[in-house]
PDB file of C-alpha atoms in Angstrom:
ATOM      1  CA  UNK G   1      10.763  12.565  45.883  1.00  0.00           C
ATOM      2  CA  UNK G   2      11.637  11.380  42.330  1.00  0.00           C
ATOM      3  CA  UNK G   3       9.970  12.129  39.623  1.00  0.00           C
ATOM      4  CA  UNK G   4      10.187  10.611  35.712  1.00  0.00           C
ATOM      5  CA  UNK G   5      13.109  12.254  33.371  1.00  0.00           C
ATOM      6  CA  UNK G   6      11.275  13.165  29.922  1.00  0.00           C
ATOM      7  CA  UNK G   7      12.655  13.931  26.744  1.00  0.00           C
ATOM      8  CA  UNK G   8      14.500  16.694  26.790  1.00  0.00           C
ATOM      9  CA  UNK G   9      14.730  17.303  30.232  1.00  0.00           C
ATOM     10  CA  UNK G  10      18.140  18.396  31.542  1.00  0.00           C
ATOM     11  CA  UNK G  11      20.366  15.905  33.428  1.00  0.00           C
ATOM     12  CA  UNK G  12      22.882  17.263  36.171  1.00  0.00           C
ATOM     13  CA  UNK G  13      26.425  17.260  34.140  1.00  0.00           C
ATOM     14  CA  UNK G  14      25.032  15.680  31.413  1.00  0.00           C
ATOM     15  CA  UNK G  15      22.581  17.748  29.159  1.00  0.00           C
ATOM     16  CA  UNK G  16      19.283  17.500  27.604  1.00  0.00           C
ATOM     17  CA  UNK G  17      18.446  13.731  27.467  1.00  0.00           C
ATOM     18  CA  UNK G  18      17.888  12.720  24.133  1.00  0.00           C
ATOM     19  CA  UNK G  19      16.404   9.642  22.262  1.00  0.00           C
ATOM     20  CA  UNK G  20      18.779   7.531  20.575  1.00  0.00           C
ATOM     21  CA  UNK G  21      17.099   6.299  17.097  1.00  0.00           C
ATOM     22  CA  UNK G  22      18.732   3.361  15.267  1.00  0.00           C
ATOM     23  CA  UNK G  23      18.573   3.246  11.676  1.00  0.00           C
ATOM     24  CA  UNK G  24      16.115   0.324  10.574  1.00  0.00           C
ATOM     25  CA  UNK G  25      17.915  -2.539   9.892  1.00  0.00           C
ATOM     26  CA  UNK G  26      17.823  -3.308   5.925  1.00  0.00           C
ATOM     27  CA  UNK G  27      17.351  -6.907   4.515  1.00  0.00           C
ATOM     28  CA  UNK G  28      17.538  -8.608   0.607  1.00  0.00           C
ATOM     29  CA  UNK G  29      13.827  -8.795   0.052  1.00  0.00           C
ATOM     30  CA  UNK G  30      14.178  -9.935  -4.102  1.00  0.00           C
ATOM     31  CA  UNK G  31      17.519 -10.665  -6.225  1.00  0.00           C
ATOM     32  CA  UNK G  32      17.190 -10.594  -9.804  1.00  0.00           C
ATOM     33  CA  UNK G  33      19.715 -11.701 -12.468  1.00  0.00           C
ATOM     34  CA  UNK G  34      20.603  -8.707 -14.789  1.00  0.00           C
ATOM     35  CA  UNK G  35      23.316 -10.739 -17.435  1.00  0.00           C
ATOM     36  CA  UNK G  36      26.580 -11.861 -16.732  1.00  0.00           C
ATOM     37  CA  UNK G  37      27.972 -11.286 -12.663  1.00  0.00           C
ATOM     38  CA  UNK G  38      25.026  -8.582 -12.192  1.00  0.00           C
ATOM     39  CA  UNK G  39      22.533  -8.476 -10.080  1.00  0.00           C
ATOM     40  CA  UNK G  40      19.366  -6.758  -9.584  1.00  0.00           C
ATOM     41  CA  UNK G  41      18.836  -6.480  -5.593  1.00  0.00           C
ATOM     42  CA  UNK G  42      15.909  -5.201  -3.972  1.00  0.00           C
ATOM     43  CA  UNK G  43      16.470  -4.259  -0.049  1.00  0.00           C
ATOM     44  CA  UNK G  44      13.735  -3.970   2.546  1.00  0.00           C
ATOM     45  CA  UNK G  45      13.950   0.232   2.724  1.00  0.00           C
ATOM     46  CA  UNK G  46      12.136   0.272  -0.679  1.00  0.00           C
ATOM     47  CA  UNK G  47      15.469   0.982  -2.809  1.00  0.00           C
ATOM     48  CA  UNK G  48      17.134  -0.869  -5.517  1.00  0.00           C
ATOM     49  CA  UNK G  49      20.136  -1.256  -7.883  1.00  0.00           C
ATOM     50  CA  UNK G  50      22.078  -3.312 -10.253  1.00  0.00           C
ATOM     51  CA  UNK G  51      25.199  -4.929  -8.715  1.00  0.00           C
ATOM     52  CA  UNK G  52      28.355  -6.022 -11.165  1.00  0.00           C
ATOM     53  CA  UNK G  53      29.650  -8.816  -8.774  1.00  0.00           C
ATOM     54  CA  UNK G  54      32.465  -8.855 -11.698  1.00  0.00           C
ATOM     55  CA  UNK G  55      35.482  -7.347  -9.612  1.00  0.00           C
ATOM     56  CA  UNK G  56      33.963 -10.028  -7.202  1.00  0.00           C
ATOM     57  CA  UNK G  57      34.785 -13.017  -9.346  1.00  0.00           C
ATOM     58  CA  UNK G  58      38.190 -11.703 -10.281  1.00  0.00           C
ATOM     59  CA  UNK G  59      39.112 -11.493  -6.873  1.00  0.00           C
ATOM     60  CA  UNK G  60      39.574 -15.183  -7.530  1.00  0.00           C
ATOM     61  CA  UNK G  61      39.643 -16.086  -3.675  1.00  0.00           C
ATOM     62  CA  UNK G  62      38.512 -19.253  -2.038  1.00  0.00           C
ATOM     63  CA  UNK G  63      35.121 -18.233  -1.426  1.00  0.00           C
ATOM     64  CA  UNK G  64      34.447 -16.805  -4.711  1.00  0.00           C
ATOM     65  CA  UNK G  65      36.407 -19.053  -6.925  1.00  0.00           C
ATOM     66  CA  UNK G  66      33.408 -21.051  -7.655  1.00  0.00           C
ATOM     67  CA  UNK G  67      30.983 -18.209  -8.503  1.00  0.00           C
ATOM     68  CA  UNK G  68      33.261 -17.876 -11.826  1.00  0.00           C
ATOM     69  CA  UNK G  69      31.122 -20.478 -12.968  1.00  0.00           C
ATOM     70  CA  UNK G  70      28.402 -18.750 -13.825  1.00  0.00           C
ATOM     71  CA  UNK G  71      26.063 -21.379 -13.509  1.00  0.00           C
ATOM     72  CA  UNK G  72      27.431 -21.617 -10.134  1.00  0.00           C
ATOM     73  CA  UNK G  73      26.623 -18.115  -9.918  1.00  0.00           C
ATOM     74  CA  UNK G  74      23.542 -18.176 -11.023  1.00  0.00           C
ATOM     75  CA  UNK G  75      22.030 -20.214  -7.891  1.00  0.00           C
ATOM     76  CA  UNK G  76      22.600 -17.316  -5.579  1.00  0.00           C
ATOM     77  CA  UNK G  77      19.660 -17.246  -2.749  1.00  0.00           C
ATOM     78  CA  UNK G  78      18.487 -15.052   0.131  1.00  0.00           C
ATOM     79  CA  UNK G  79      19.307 -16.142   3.492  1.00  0.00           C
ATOM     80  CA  UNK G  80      18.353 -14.301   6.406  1.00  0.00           C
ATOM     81  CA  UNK G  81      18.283 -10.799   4.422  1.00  0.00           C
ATOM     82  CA  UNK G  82      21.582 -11.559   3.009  1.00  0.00           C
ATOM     83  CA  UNK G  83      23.021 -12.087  -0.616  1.00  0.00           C
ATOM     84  CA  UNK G  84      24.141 -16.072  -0.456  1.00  0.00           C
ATOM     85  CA  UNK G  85      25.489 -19.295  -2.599  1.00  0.00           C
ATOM     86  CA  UNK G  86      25.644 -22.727  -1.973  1.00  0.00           C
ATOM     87  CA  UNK G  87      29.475 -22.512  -0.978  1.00  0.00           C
ATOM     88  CA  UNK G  88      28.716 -20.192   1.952  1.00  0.00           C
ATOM     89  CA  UNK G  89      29.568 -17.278   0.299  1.00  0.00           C
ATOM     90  CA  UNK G  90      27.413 -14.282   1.795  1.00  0.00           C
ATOM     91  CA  UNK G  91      27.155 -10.681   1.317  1.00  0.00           C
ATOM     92  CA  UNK G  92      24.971  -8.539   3.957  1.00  0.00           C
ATOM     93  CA  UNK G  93      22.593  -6.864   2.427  1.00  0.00           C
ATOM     94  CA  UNK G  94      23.760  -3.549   4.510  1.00  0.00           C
ATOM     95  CA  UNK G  95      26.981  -3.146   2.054  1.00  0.00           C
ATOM     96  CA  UNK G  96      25.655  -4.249  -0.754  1.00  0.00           C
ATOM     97  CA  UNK G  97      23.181  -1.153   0.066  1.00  0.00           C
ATOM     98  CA  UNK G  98      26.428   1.221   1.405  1.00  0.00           C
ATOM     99  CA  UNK G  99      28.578   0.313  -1.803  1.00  0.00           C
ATOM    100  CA  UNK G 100      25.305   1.035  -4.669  1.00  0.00           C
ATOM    101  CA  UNK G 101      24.514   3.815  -2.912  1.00  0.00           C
ATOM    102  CA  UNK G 102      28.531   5.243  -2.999  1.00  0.00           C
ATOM    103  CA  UNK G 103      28.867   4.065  -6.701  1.00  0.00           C
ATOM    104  CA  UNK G 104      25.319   6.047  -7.248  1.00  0.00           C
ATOM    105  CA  UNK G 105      23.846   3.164  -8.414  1.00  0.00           C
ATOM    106  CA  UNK G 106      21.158   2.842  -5.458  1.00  0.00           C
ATOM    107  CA  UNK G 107      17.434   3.868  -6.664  1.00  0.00           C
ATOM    108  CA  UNK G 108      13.883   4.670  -5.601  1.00  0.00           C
ATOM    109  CA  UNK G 109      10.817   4.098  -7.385  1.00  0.00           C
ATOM    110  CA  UNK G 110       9.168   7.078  -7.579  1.00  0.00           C
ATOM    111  CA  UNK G 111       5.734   6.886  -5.875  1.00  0.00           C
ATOM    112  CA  UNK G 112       2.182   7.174  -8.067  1.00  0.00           C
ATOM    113  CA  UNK G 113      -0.642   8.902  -6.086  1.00  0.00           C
TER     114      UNK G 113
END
């Protein structure tokens, strides 16, 4: 007779079965312009920073050639969660949120009871 493995439950050779949790995926939810080549993003986890997209722009490479203009720059849009501009250009909102958050730059809002 065979009955239902649980949670935690041993497995011949194998262990304790265990739940596999993915981290939630995060998403652009608001883009604000903060001056120059910076940013203000706001991702769907509730955090926020300001991004310098300066080193960007120097990069001078096909793709972001045309955000030196920053007029050009300026029309930047959320597509799909992501960081976009007419040209194609797109930057997932995941490292946006992985490179603030290594720079330090990536905030909370504190909660008000």
């Amino acid at each position: 007779m065979s009955r239902l493995l649980l949670r935690g439950d041993l497995l011949p050779g194998f262990g304790a079965i265990s739940k596999r949790v993915e981290p939630p995926i995060i998403k652009l939810i608001a883009v604000e312009s903060k001056g120059a080549y910076k940013l203000r993003l706001r991702f769907s986890d509730g955090a926020w920073g300001v991004y310098d997209f300066s080193r960007d722009v120097e990069a001078s490479t096909p793709m972001t050639e045309p955000l030196r203009d920053t007029e050009f720059f300026g029309r930047h849009f959320i597509e799909l969660g992501a960081l976009a501009w007419p040209n194609g250009f797109d930057l997932s909102a995941e490292a946006l949120h992985r490179q603030l958050k290594a720079a330090g730059e990536l905030r909370r809002d504190s909660k008000v009871a």
